[in-house]
């Protein structure tokens, strides 16, 4: 992508992930405000997350079909329109049930953006070089989101203004995507014989696709659970001052961001297997430390850094093990599973925390990390030959 339009489109993809990260990163800081405004319990607030599951599920089912029928550019126009509309509903509605309904549109919008851009990058000739920065920019947004939310709350501007600001950012991206919707990077991908649904069925019969989806569901579920509940755990559960708790959340996303930008260099230095082993070991150690009350300004960024490599490595690994025509539905399924995990696991923890208390959340994540390690081991052993290799080294 040496042409100026190509650089512009890559820049727009990075910007899209910044905005998605900001939207998801800000939510964790705003949870106590939602609890207070709508007089909710931690179990009730997870209804908003649950409604997003519906949107993410629709994204999983229809991503391949919408992508092939509209092309990526037009699909992104639809997705950003849904996301902007949902954020405006969040900002303006006085009713909790309408806010919950808006969650479905938000989940669908983010799910389509995530799956579409990941598919485009994973299939690009420079995919291995672009996938780390792409998710690094998600981390940039996830760092900025809590800062925006914490700052506006400290200025007593109210949590609704946070969503107005985020809706404005999405609107700017929508205008940019609309202008670029017909250029070649966003055109329809080639469709295999048999139709979109049949190709999706073929992909789902591959063990690597199913295992990859489970890996991404767990990894992004852990990532989102920490981002969603860390502020509440520290501020409400452990009585840490709000500003300090907000800084801790931002440091968590900063650790993830640094790890994503370092991904290409680390995987070249260590190889995928060693990098994943080191990442999972560090994640488990930091998670255990956080559950036992170790300094959150240390454990939270370490967990972010440890999680950084898992998503991009898995997104690149899945197409390596598939024929080219199965890559788009496989990556789409994986990213949609990841998006579902980003809602399902935090929502489940919210229901449990309603009975066990917020301080129990860190300890509940420890067995999930162990399960993630087992799933990744099974993915590496899935009996499918590499048929669409990408330049990602598997050994150091």
C-alpha positions as CSV (number, residue, x, y, z in Angstrom):
1,X,0.0,0.0,0.0
2,X,2.4,2.7,-1.2
3,X,-0.2,4.9,-2.9
4,X,-1.7,7.8,-1.1
5,X,-5.3,6.5,-1.2
6,X,-4.0,3.2,0.2
7,X,-2.3,5.0,3.1
8,X,-5.5,7.0,3.6
9,X,-7.6,3.8,3.8
10,X,-5.2,2.1,6.2
11,X,-5.3,5.3,8.3
12,X,-9.1,5.1,8.4
13,X,-9.0,1.5,9.5
14,X,-6.6,2.5,12.3
15,X,-8.9,5.4,13.2
16,X,-11.9,3.1,13.3
17,X,-10.2,0.9,15.9
18,X,-9.2,4.0,17.9
19,X,-12.9,4.9,18.1
20,X,-14.0,1.3,18.9
21,X,-11.4,1.2,21.7
22,X,-12.6,4.5,23.1
23,X,-16.2,3.4,23.2
24,X,-15.4,0.2,24.9
25,X,-12.7,1.6,27.2
26,X,-14.9,4.4,28.5
27,X,-17.7,2.0,29.5
28,X,-15.9,0.6,32.5
29,X,-15.4,4.1,34.0
30,X,-19.1,4.9,33.5
31,X,-20.5,1.8,35.1
32,X,-20.8,3.4,38.6
33,X,-22.6,6.4,37.0
34,X,-25.1,4.1,35.3
35,X,-25.7,2.3,38.5
36,X,-26.5,5.6,40.2
37,X,-28.6,7.2,37.4
38,X,-30.8,4.3,36.8
39,X,-30.7,2.8,40.3
40,X,-29.3,-0.5,39.2
41,X,-27.5,-3.4,40.7
42,X,-24.3,-4.9,39.1
43,X,-26.6,-7.7,37.8
44,X,-29.0,-5.3,36.2
45,X,-26.4,-3.2,34.4
46,X,-25.3,-6.4,32.6
47,X,-28.6,-6.3,30.7
48,X,-26.9,-3.6,28.6
49,X,-24.0,-6.0,27.9
50,X,-26.5,-8.8,27.2
51,X,-28.3,-6.7,24.6
52,X,-25.0,-6.2,22.9
53,X,-24.6,-10.0,22.6
54,X,-27.6,-10.0,20.4
55,X,-26.0,-7.5,18.1
56,X,-22.7,-9.4,18.1
57,X,-24.5,-12.6,17.3
58,X,-26.2,-11.0,14.3
59,X,-22.8,-9.7,13.2
60,X,-21.5,-13.3,13.4
61,X,-24.4,-14.6,11.3
62,X,-24.5,-12.0,8.6
63,X,-21.0,-10.5,8.4
64,X,-20.0,-12.8,5.5
65,X,-23.3,-12.2,3.6
66,X,-23.3,-8.4,4.1
67,X,-19.6,-8.2,3.2
68,X,-20.1,-10.1,-0.1
69,X,-23.2,-8.3,-1.1
70,X,-22.3,-4.7,-0.2
71,X,-18.5,-4.7,-0.1
72,X,-16.5,-3.6,2.9
73,X,-17.0,0.1,2.3
74,X,-20.8,0.1,2.2
75,X,-20.9,-2.4,5.1
76,X,-18.8,0.1,7.1
77,X,-21.2,2.9,6.3
78,X,-24.0,0.8,7.7
79,X,-22.0,-0.2,10.7
80,X,-20.8,3.3,11.7
81,X,-24.4,4.6,11.2
82,X,-25.6,1.9,13.7
83,X,-22.8,2.7,16.1
84,X,-23.4,6.5,16.0
85,X,-27.2,6.0,16.5
86,X,-26.6,3.7,19.5
87,X,-24.3,6.2,21.2
88,X,-26.8,9.0,20.7
89,X,-29.5,6.8,22.3
90,X,-27.1,6.2,25.2
91,X,-26.5,10.0,25.5
92,X,-30.2,11.2,25.3
93,X,-32.6,8.6,26.6
94,X,-34.0,8.9,30.1
95,X,-35.2,5.3,30.0
96,X,-33.1,2.3,30.9
97,X,-35.1,-0.1,28.6
98,X,-34.3,2.1,25.5
99,X,-30.7,2.2,26.4
100,X,-30.7,-1.6,26.6
101,X,-32.3,-1.7,23.2
102,X,-29.6,0.6,21.8
103,X,-27.0,-1.9,23.0
104,X,-28.1,-4.3,20.2
105,X,-27.4,-1.7,17.5
106,X,-24.0,-0.9,19.2
107,X,-23.1,-4.6,19.3
108,X,-24.0,-5.1,15.6
109,X,-22.1,-2.0,14.5
110,X,-18.9,-2.8,16.3
111,X,-19.2,-6.5,15.3
112,X,-19.4,-5.6,11.6
113,X,-16.6,-3.1,11.8
114,X,-14.3,-5.5,13.7
115,X,-15.0,-8.5,11.5
116,X,-14.8,-6.5,8.2
117,X,-11.5,-4.7,9.0
118,X,-9.8,-7.8,10.5
119,X,-10.7,-9.8,7.4
120,X,-9.4,-7.2,5.0
121,X,-6.1,-6.8,7.0
122,X,-5.6,-10.6,7.5
123,X,-5.9,-11.2,3.7
124,X,-3.7,-8.3,2.8
125,X,-0.2,-8.9,1.5
126,X,1.1,-6.8,4.4
127,X,-1.3,-8.4,6.9
128,X,1.4,-9.6,9.4
129,X,2.9,-6.1,9.6
130,X,-0.5,-4.4,9.8
131,X,-2.4,-6.6,12.3
132,X,-0.4,-5.5,15.3
133,X,-0.7,-1.8,14.7
134,X,-4.4,-2.2,13.9
135,X,-5.1,-3.6,17.3
136,X,-2.5,-1.3,18.8
137,X,-4.7,1.6,17.8
138,X,-7.6,-0.1,19.5
139,X,-5.5,0.1,22.6
140,X,-4.8,3.8,21.9
141,X,-8.6,4.4,21.9
142,X,-9.1,2.2,25.0
143,X,-6.5,4.4,26.8
144,X,-8.2,7.6,25.6
145,X,-11.7,6.5,26.4
146,X,-11.2,6.2,30.2
147,X,-9.3,9.6,30.2
148,X,-12.2,11.3,28.4
149,X,-14.7,9.7,30.8
150,X,-12.7,10.4,34.0
151,X,-12.0,14.0,32.9
152,X,-15.6,14.8,32.1
153,X,-16.9,13.2,35.3
154,X,-14.3,15.1,37.3
155,X,-15.5,18.3,35.7
156,X,-19.1,17.3,36.7
157,X,-20.1,17.4,33.0
158,X,-22.1,14.2,33.4
159,X,-21.7,10.7,31.8
160,X,-24.0,11.5,29.0
161,X,-21.6,14.1,27.5
162,X,-19.1,11.3,27.2
163,X,-21.4,9.5,24.8
164,X,-22.1,12.7,22.9
165,X,-18.3,13.2,22.3
166,X,-17.9,9.5,21.2
167,X,-20.9,9.8,18.9
168,X,-19.2,12.9,17.3
169,X,-16.0,10.9,16.7
170,X,-18.0,8.1,15.1
171,X,-19.8,10.7,12.9
172,X,-16.5,12.0,11.6
173,X,-15.4,8.5,10.6
174,X,-18.7,7.9,9.0
175,X,-18.2,10.8,6.7
176,X,-14.7,9.6,5.8
177,X,-15.8,6.1,5.1
178,X,-18.7,7.4,3.0
179,X,-16.3,9.3,0.7
180,X,-14.0,6.2,0.3
181,X,-16.8,3.6,0.0
182,X,-16.2,2.8,-3.6
183,X,-12.3,2.5,-3.7
184,X,-10.7,-0.9,-4.5
185,X,-9.7,-1.9,-0.9
186,X,-13.3,-1.8,0.1
187,X,-14.7,-3.7,-2.9
188,X,-16.5,-7.0,-2.6
189,X,-14.3,-10.1,-1.9
190,X,-14.5,-13.0,-4.3
191,X,-17.3,-15.4,-3.4
192,X,-16.8,-19.1,-3.6
193,X,-19.1,-21.3,-5.4
194,X,-22.0,-22.6,-3.3
195,X,-23.1,-19.3,-1.7
196,X,-22.2,-17.4,1.4
197,X,-24.0,-19.7,3.8
198,X,-22.5,-22.8,2.4
199,X,-19.0,-21.4,2.6
200,X,-19.6,-20.3,6.2
201,X,-20.7,-23.9,7.0
202,X,-17.6,-25.3,5.3
203,X,-15.4,-23.0,7.5
204,X,-17.2,-24.0,10.7
205,X,-16.6,-27.6,10.0
206,X,-12.8,-27.0,10.4
207,X,-11.5,-27.6,13.9
208,X,-9.1,-24.7,13.7
209,X,-12.0,-22.3,13.0
210,X,-14.0,-23.5,16.0
211,X,-11.0,-23.6,18.3
212,X,-9.9,-20.2,17.1
213,X,-13.3,-18.8,17.9
214,X,-13.2,-20.2,21.4
215,X,-9.6,-18.8,21.9
216,X,-10.7,-15.4,20.8
217,X,-13.9,-15.5,22.8
218,X,-12.0,-16.3,26.0
219,X,-9.1,-13.9,25.3
220,X,-11.2,-10.9,24.4
221,X,-13.7,-11.8,27.2
222,X,-10.8,-11.5,29.7
223,X,-9.6,-8.3,28.1
224,X,-13.0,-6.7,28.2
225,X,-13.8,-8.0,31.7
226,X,-10.8,-6.3,33.1
227,X,-11.5,-3.1,31.2
228,X,-15.2,-3.2,32.3
229,X,-14.8,-4.1,36.0
230,X,-11.4,-2.9,37.1
231,X,-12.6,0.6,37.9
232,X,-15.5,-0.6,39.9
233,X,-13.4,-3.3,41.6
234,X,-10.9,-0.7,42.7
235,X,-13.2,2.2,43.4
236,X,-16.3,0.5,44.8
237,X,-14.9,-2.8,45.9
238,X,-11.6,-1.8,47.3
239,X,-12.3,1.9,48.1
240,X,-9.6,3.3,45.9
241,X,-10.1,7.0,45.0
242,X,-11.9,7.5,41.6
243,X,-9.0,9.3,40.0
244,X,-6.5,6.6,41.0
245,X,-8.9,3.9,39.8
246,X,-9.3,5.7,36.5
247,X,-5.5,5.9,36.1
248,X,-5.2,2.2,36.7
249,X,-7.7,1.4,33.9
250,X,-5.9,3.7,31.5
251,X,-2.6,2.0,32.4
252,X,-4.1,-1.4,31.7
253,X,-5.1,-0.2,28.2
254,X,-1.7,1.4,27.8
255,X,0.0,-1.9,28.5
256,X,-2.2,-3.6,25.9
257,X,-1.4,-0.8,23.4
258,X,2.4,-1.1,23.9
259,X,2.1,-4.8,23.5
260,X,0.2,-4.5,20.3
261,X,2.6,-2.1,18.7
262,X,5.5,-4.4,19.8
263,X,3.7,-7.5,18.4
264,X,5.5,-7.8,15.0
265,X,9.0,-7.4,16.6
266,X,8.2,-9.8,19.4
267,X,6.8,-12.5,17.2
268,X,9.9,-12.2,14.9
269,X,12.2,-12.4,17.9
270,X,10.5,-15.2,19.9
271,X,8.3,-17.0,17.4
272,X,4.6,-17.4,17.9
273,X,4.7,-20.4,20.3
274,X,7.3,-18.9,22.7
275,X,5.6,-15.5,22.6
276,X,2.2,-17.1,23.4
277,X,3.7,-19.1,26.2
278,X,5.4,-16.0,27.7
279,X,2.2,-14.0,27.3
280,X,-0.1,-16.6,29.0
281,X,2.4,-17.1,31.8
282,X,2.7,-13.4,32.5
283,X,-1.1,-13.0,32.3
284,X,-1.7,-15.8,34.8
285,X,0.9,-14.4,37.2
286,X,-0.4,-10.8,37.0
287,X,-4.0,-12.0,37.3
288,X,-3.2,-14.0,40.5
289,X,-1.4,-10.9,41.8
290,X,-4.4,-8.6,41.2
291,X,-6.8,-11.1,42.8
292,X,-4.6,-11.1,45.9
293,X,-4.6,-7.3,46.1
294,X,-1.1,-6.6,44.6
295,X,-0.5,-3.0,43.5
296,X,-3.0,-2.5,40.6
297,X,-0.8,0.2,39.0
298,X,1.6,-2.7,38.3
299,X,-0.6,-5.7,37.8
300,X,-3.2,-4.0,35.5
301,X,-0.7,-2.8,32.8
302,X,1.1,-6.2,33.0
303,X,-2.2,-7.9,32.3
304,X,-2.8,-5.6,29.3
305,X,0.7,-6.2,27.9
306,X,0.3,-10.0,28.3
307,X,-3.1,-10.0,26.5
308,X,-1.8,-7.9,23.6
309,X,-0.4,-10.7,21.4
310,X,-3.2,-13.2,21.7
311,X,-5.8,-11.6,19.4
312,X,-3.5,-10.7,16.5
313,X,-1.6,-14.0,16.6
314,X,-4.8,-16.0,16.5
315,X,-6.3,-13.8,13.7
316,X,-3.2,-14.5,11.6
317,X,-3.0,-18.2,12.5
318,X,-6.6,-19.1,11.4
319,X,-6.2,-18.2,7.7
320,X,-2.8,-20.0,7.7
321,X,-4.6,-23.2,8.2
322,X,-7.4,-22.7,5.6
323,X,-8.0,-22.5,1.8
324,X,-8.1,-18.9,0.7
325,X,-11.9,-18.9,0.0
326,X,-12.6,-19.9,3.6
327,X,-10.5,-17.1,5.2
328,X,-13.2,-14.3,5.2
329,X,-16.0,-16.3,6.9
330,X,-13.4,-17.9,9.3
331,X,-12.0,-14.6,10.4
332,X,-15.4,-13.1,10.5
333,X,-16.6,-15.9,12.8
334,X,-13.5,-15.5,14.9
335,X,-13.9,-11.8,15.4
336,X,-17.6,-12.1,16.0
337,X,-16.9,-14.8,18.7
338,X,-14.4,-12.4,20.2
339,X,-17.0,-9.6,20.2
340,X,-19.4,-12.0,21.9
341,X,-16.8,-12.8,24.5
342,X,-16.3,-9.1,25.1
343,X,-19.9,-9.0,26.3
344,X,-20.7,-12.5,27.6
345,X,-17.8,-12.8,30.1
346,X,-18.1,-9.3,31.6
347,X,-21.9,-9.8,31.9
348,X,-21.5,-13.1,33.6
349,X,-19.1,-11.6,36.1
350,X,-21.5,-8.8,36.8
351,X,-24.2,-11.3,37.7
352,X,-21.9,-13.2,40.0
353,X,-20.6,-10.0,41.5
354,X,-24.1,-9.1,42.5
355,X,-24.1,-12.0,44.9
356,X,-20.4,-12.4,45.7
357,X,-19.3,-8.8,45.6
358,X,-17.0,-6.9,43.3
359,X,-13.7,-7.9,45.0
360,X,-14.4,-11.5,43.8
361,X,-14.1,-10.6,40.1
362,X,-10.3,-10.8,39.8
363,X,-10.2,-14.3,41.3
364,X,-13.0,-15.5,39.0
365,X,-10.9,-14.7,36.0
366,X,-8.0,-17.0,37.0
367,X,-9.6,-20.2,35.9
368,X,-10.7,-18.5,32.6
369,X,-7.0,-17.7,31.9
370,X,-6.1,-21.4,32.6
371,X,-8.9,-22.5,30.2
372,X,-7.5,-20.1,27.5
373,X,-4.1,-21.7,27.8
374,X,-5.6,-25.1,27.2
375,X,-7.7,-23.9,24.2
376,X,-4.6,-22.3,22.6
377,X,-2.7,-25.6,22.9
378,X,-5.5,-27.5,21.2
379,X,-5.6,-24.9,18.4
380,X,-1.9,-25.4,17.7
381,X,-2.5,-29.2,17.5
382,X,-5.6,-29.0,15.3
383,X,-5.0,-31.5,12.4
384,X,-5.1,-29.2,9.4
385,X,-2.2,-28.4,7.0
386,X,-1.2,-24.8,6.2
387,X,-2.8,-23.9,2.9
388,X,-2.7,-20.2,2.9
389,X,0.5,-19.2,4.6
390,X,1.1,-15.8,5.9
391,X,4.5,-14.5,7.0
392,X,4.1,-15.3,10.7
393,X,6.9,-17.5,12.1
394,X,5.8,-20.3,14.4
395,X,9.1,-21.0,16.0
396,X,11.8,-18.9,17.5
